[in-house]
mmCIF file of C-alpha atoms in Angstrom:
data_model
loop_
_atom_site.group_PDB
_atom_site.id
_atom_site.type_symbol
_atom_site.label_atom_id
_atom_site.label_comp_id
_atom_site.label_asym_id
_atom_site.label_seq_id
_atom_site.Cartn_x
_atom_site.Cartn_y
_atom_site.Cartn_z
ATOM 1 C CA MET A 199 -109.846 138.836 2.491
ATOM 2 C CA LEU A 200 -107.589 141.686 1.579
ATOM 3 C CA VAL A 201 -104.563 141.545 2.451
ATOM 4 C CA PHE A 202 -101.968 145.581 2.783
ATOM 5 C CA TRP A 203 -98.436 144.767 3.267
ATOM 6 C CA LYS A 204 -97.405 148.396 3.217
ATOM 7 C CA GLU A 205 -99.865 148.813 6.283
ATOM 8 C CA LYS A 206 -99.437 145.052 8.023
ATOM 9 C CA LEU A 207 -103.209 145.000 7.997
ATOM 10 C CA VAL A 208 -105.151 142.257 6.572
ATOM 11 C CA LEU A 209 -108.938 142.293 6.119
ATOM 12 C CA LEU A 210 -110.911 139.371 7.218
ATOM 13 C CA SER A 211 -113.818 139.512 5.769
ATOM 14 C CA VAL A 212 -117.599 138.255 8.095
ATOM 15 C CA PRO A 213 -119.775 137.421 5.544
ATOM 16 C CA LYS A 214 -122.836 139.979 5.491
ATOM 17 C CA THR A 215 -121.091 143.024 7.537
ATOM 18 C CA GLY A 216 -120.892 145.238 4.886
ATOM 19 C CA THR A 217 -116.719 144.240 3.915
ATOM 20 C CA THR A 218 -117.374 144.582 -0.378
ATOM 21 C CA ALA A 219 -117.990 147.955 0.351
ATOM 22 C CA ILE A 220 -114.556 148.011 2.300
ATOM 23 C CA GLU A 221 -113.121 145.466 -0.129
ATOM 24 C CA LYS A 222 -114.156 148.331 -3.337
ATOM 25 C CA ALA A 223 -112.695 150.611 -1.599
ATOM 26 C CA LEU A 224 -109.823 149.442 -0.712
ATOM 27 C CA ALA A 225 -108.949 147.014 -3.621
ATOM 28 C CA GLY A 226 -106.235 149.461 -5.685
ATOM 29 C CA THR A 227 -103.803 149.647 -2.649
ATOM 30 C CA ALA A 228 -104.007 146.232 -1.382
ATOM 31 C CA SER A 229 -101.522 143.581 -2.000
ATOM 32 C CA MET A 230 -103.826 141.036 -2.309
ATOM 33 C CA ILE A 231 -106.465 140.411 -3.289
ATOM 34 C CA ILE A 232 -108.378 136.396 -1.950
ATOM 35 C CA SER A 233 -111.868 136.940 -3.571
ATOM 36 C CA ASP A 234 -112.181 133.191 -4.286
ATOM 37 C CA PRO A 235 -113.027 130.684 -3.145
ATOM 38 C CA PRO A 236 -115.423 131.479 -0.549
ATOM 39 C CA GLU A 237 -113.804 129.531 2.565
ATOM 40 C CA LEU A 238 -111.279 131.081 1.436
ATOM 41 C CA LYS A 239 -112.178 135.259 0.790
ATOM 42 C CA HIS A 240 -114.082 134.680 4.071
ATOM 43 C CA ALA A 241 -111.143 132.524 5.747
ATOM 44 C CA PRO A 242 -112.058 132.975 9.605
ATOM 45 C CA VAL A 243 -109.377 133.307 12.440
ATOM 46 C CA TYR A 244 -109.177 129.604 13.367
ATOM 47 C CA ARG A 245 -108.086 129.101 8.583
ATOM 48 C CA TYR A 246 -105.820 133.181 9.292
ATOM 49 C CA ASN A 247 -104.236 131.630 11.967
ATOM 50 C CA ARG A 248 -102.791 128.215 9.849
ATOM 51 C CA PHE A 249 -102.531 128.735 6.667
ATOM 52 C CA PHE A 250 -102.009 132.931 5.897
ATOM 53 C CA ARG A 251 -100.181 134.394 9.831
ATOM 54 C CA PRO A 252 -97.269 131.857 9.445
ATOM 55 C CA MET A 253 -96.537 132.407 5.710
ATOM 56 C CA PHE A 254 -96.156 136.144 6.544
ATOM 57 C CA GLU A 255 -94.097 135.360 9.744
ATOM 58 C CA LYS A 256 -92.088 132.853 8.413
ATOM 59 C CA ALA A 257 -91.575 133.733 4.357
ATOM 60 C CA CYS A 258 -92.079 137.578 5.079
ATOM 61 C CA LYS A 259 -90.618 138.014 8.543
ATOM 62 C CA ALA A 260 -94.163 140.274 9.246
ATOM 63 C CA GLU A 261 -95.806 140.122 12.590
ATOM 64 C CA MET A 262 -99.640 141.454 10.250
ATOM 65 C CA GLU A 263 -102.421 143.072 11.974
ATOM 66 C CA THR A 264 -105.932 141.915 11.729
ATOM 67 C CA PHE A 265 -108.812 143.356 11.225
ATOM 68 C CA ALA A 266 -112.547 142.670 10.817
ATOM 69 C CA MET A 267 -116.144 144.026 11.717
ATOM 70 C CA MET A 268 -119.054 141.977 13.644
ATOM 71 C CA ARG A 269 -122.796 142.762 13.206
ATOM 72 C CA GLU A 270 -125.731 142.460 15.282
ATOM 73 C CA PRO A 271 -126.404 138.797 15.338
ATOM 74 C CA ILE A 272 -130.293 139.533 14.431
ATOM 75 C CA SER A 273 -129.975 141.879 11.594
ATOM 76 C CA TRP A 274 -126.883 139.093 10.905
ATOM 77 C CA LEU A 275 -129.370 136.834 10.164
ATOM 78 C CA GLY A 276 -131.911 138.777 8.336
ATOM 79 C CA SER A 277 -129.505 139.681 6.303
ATOM 80 C CA TRP A 278 -128.289 136.060 5.404
ATOM 81 C CA TYR A 279 -132.222 134.941 5.334
ATOM 82 C CA LYS A 280 -133.294 138.191 3.013
ATOM 83 C CA TYR A 281 -130.276 137.736 0.639
ATOM 84 C CA ARG A 282 -131.322 134.034 -0.138
ATOM 85 C CA GLN A 283 -134.576 135.173 -1.056
ATOM 86 C CA ARG A 284 -133.435 136.217 -4.245
ATOM 87 C CA PRO A 285 -134.930 134.900 -7.141
ATOM 88 C CA PHE A 286 -132.206 133.833 -8.883
ATOM 89 C CA LEU A 287 -132.092 130.633 -5.605
ATOM 90 C CA ASP A 288 -135.485 129.979 -5.617
ATOM 91 C CA GLY A 289 -136.507 126.322 -6.696
ATOM 92 C CA LYS A 290 -132.987 125.758 -4.659
ATOM 93 C CA GLN A 291 -132.306 124.382 -1.275
ATOM 94 C CA ASN A 292 -130.120 127.140 0.090
ATOM 95 C CA SER A 293 -133.566 129.652 -0.829
ATOM 96 C CA THR A 294 -135.559 131.164 2.231
ATOM 97 C CA ALA A 295 -138.676 132.133 -0.172
ATOM 98 C CA ASN A 296 -141.330 130.686 1.385
ATOM 99 C CA ILE A 297 -139.468 130.981 4.268
ATOM 100 C CA SER A 298 -140.440 132.562 7.651
ATOM 101 C CA PHE A 299 -137.720 135.207 8.949
ATOM 102 C CA ASP A 300 -138.918 133.355 12.300
ATOM 103 C CA ASP A 301 -138.337 129.556 10.823
ATOM 104 C CA PHE A 302 -135.872 130.008 8.984
ATOM 105 C CA VAL A 303 -133.836 131.367 13.429
ATOM 106 C CA LEU A 304 -135.531 127.892 14.521
ATOM 107 C CA ALA A 305 -134.355 126.157 11.361
ATOM 108 C CA TYR A 306 -130.802 128.327 12.359
ATOM 109 C CA MET A 307 -130.669 126.638 15.884
ATOM 110 C CA LYS A 308 -130.432 123.143 15.164
ATOM 111 C CA GLY A 309 -127.561 121.077 14.541
ATOM 112 C CA ASP A 310 -128.449 119.483 11.749
ATOM 113 C CA LYS A 311 -129.307 122.833 10.152
ATOM 114 C CA PRO A 312 -130.705 123.172 6.359
ATOM 115 C CA PRO A 313 -129.041 124.274 3.987
ATOM 116 C CA PHE A 314 -131.390 127.455 3.403
ATOM 117 C CA ALA A 315 -130.145 128.164 7.326
ATOM 118 C CA ASN A 316 -126.581 126.783 7.269
ATOM 119 C CA VAL A 317 -125.057 130.141 6.980
ATOM 120 C CA GLY A 318 -121.991 130.147 10.055
ATOM 121 C CA SER A 319 -121.246 131.938 13.462
ATOM 122 C CA GLN A 320 -119.695 135.339 13.378
ATOM 123 C CA ALA A 321 -119.010 133.561 17.047
ATOM 124 C CA LYS A 322 -116.827 131.464 15.852
ATOM 125 C CA PHE A 323 -115.909 133.107 12.544
ATOM 126 C CA LEU A 324 -113.859 134.824 14.805
ATOM 127 C CA GLU A 325 -112.786 133.228 17.700
ATOM 128 C CA PRO A 326 -109.433 133.558 18.657
ATOM 129 C CA ARG A 327 -106.635 130.167 18.764
ATOM 130 C CA PRO A 328 -104.891 129.295 21.259
ATOM 131 C CA ASN A 329 -101.912 130.575 20.148
ATOM 132 C CA GLY A 330 -103.135 133.847 21.124
ATOM 133 C CA THR A 331 -104.414 134.323 17.542
ATOM 134 C CA LYS A 332 -107.268 136.460 16.969
ATOM 135 C CA VAL A 333 -108.658 139.502 15.672
ATOM 136 C CA ASP A 334 -106.697 143.440 16.364
ATOM 137 C CA HIS A 335 -109.018 145.477 14.967
ATOM 138 C CA LEU A 336 -112.891 143.836 15.104
ATOM 139 C CA PHE A 337 -115.334 146.923 14.937
ATOM 140 C CA LYS A 338 -118.983 146.679 15.259
ATOM 141 C CA TYR A 339 -120.879 147.023 11.746
ATOM 142 C CA GLU A 340 -122.642 149.593 13.091
ATOM 143 C CA ASP A 341 -120.070 151.584 14.172
ATOM 144 C CA THR A 342 -118.780 153.087 11.106
ATOM 145 C CA SER A 343 -117.782 156.198 12.725
ATOM 146 C CA GLY A 344 -115.575 153.808 14.516
ATOM 147 C CA TRP A 345 -114.292 151.455 11.768
ATOM 148 C CA VAL A 346 -114.117 153.904 9.463
ATOM 149 C CA GLY A 347 -111.901 156.133 11.611
ATOM 150 C CA PHE A 348 -109.388 153.309 12.208
ATOM 151 C CA LEU A 349 -110.149 152.358 8.264
ATOM 152 C CA GLU A 350 -109.236 156.931 7.561
ATOM 153 C CA ASN A 351 -106.054 156.826 10.274
ATOM 154 C CA ARG A 352 -104.573 153.504 9.243
ATOM 155 C CA PHE A 353 -104.056 155.169 5.139
ATOM 156 C CA GLN A 354 -104.158 158.012 6.073
ATOM 157 C CA ARG A 355 -106.109 159.292 3.617
ATOM 158 C CA SER A 356 -109.511 159.910 3.461
ATOM 159 C CA LEU A 357 -112.244 156.626 2.663
ATOM 160 C CA THR A 358 -115.571 156.461 0.691
ATOM 161 C CA PHE A 359 -118.017 153.804 1.122
ATOM 162 C CA GLU A 360 -120.484 153.279 -0.727
ATOM 163 C CA ARG A 361 -123.717 150.264 0.066
ATOM 164 C CA LEU A 362 -122.932 146.942 -2.249
ATOM 165 C CA ASN A 363 -125.520 144.118 -1.452
ATOM 166 C CA VAL A 364 -128.025 145.923 -0.704
ATOM 167 C CA SER A 365 -131.472 143.248 -0.560
ATOM 168 C CA ALA A 366 -134.608 144.739 -0.468
ATOM 169 C CA GLY A 367 -136.241 145.828 1.929
ATOM 170 C CA GLY A 368 -136.720 146.575 4.970
ATOM 171 C CA PRO A 369 -135.256 144.555 7.856
ATOM 172 C CA PRO A 370 -137.306 141.019 8.906
ATOM 173 C CA LYS A 371 -138.764 140.681 12.070
ATOM 174 C CA LEU A 372 -138.728 138.739 14.582
ATOM 175 C CA SER A 373 -140.934 137.812 16.868
ATOM 176 C CA PRO A 374 -140.581 138.110 20.831
ATOM 177 C CA LYS A 375 -140.697 134.609 21.439
ATOM 178 C CA VAL A 376 -138.272 133.454 18.950
ATOM 179 C CA GLU A 377 -136.133 136.073 19.509
ATOM 180 C CA GLU A 378 -135.865 134.712 23.509
ATOM 181 C CA ARG A 379 -134.973 131.266 22.055
ATOM 182 C CA LEU A 380 -132.712 132.558 20.119
ATOM 183 C CA ARG A 381 -130.722 134.491 22.876
ATOM 184 C CA ARG A 382 -130.710 130.959 25.684
ATOM 185 C CA LYS A 383 -129.021 129.647 22.458
ATOM 186 C CA LEU A 384 -126.826 131.486 21.424
ATOM 187 C CA PRO A 385 -125.405 133.067 23.925
ATOM 188 C CA GLU A 386 -122.315 133.468 22.895
ATOM 189 C CA GLU A 387 -122.963 135.639 20.519
ATOM 190 C CA PHE A 388 -124.379 138.407 21.359
ATOM 191 C CA GLU A 389 -121.369 138.545 24.490
ATOM 192 C CA LEU A 390 -119.467 139.224 21.776
ATOM 193 C CA TRP A 391 -121.231 141.936 19.595
ATOM 194 C CA GLU A 392 -122.346 143.518 22.986
ATOM 195 C CA GLN A 393 -118.465 143.049 24.293
ATOM 196 C CA LEU A 394 -116.802 145.584 21.743
#
């Protein structure tokens, strides 16, 4: 999470949506950089609403706007799958080594997910709160010109973003049967992304 006081903007870092590149490009102008622990670095809307928003509004007398990105759901799961195949995780419970992408996605759909498939939910991360707190500026990860244009306009300068934390190889392929089941089981993930 990055907080930009002058711009009155908070970057909510949805995991696996390229926010590390944004953080690297804009960290020098951030008023607050929350990089650890992961529960705060990747604070979802509900955690932002509970802890950070009241601090800004009550202690600082400021209303901040929020910015986040959402990735196409299958691509997002593919990124997690590849990320967890790193040799560093070999032998650990959250490793996806020797697990097919289909099996990873099938495990992700379970109520009681095994550690390797317990990666959260973009829809839950971005879910508006009953008090109206929501992401003010939500972009598709794939809409590079949209979110770059927004940030350049907000920061009044040209920005360059490096591709960081990119896993080797192409995107994993999901079988049509498992994709159909995923879309049926978790429609909120696809509906939110398609509305953007």
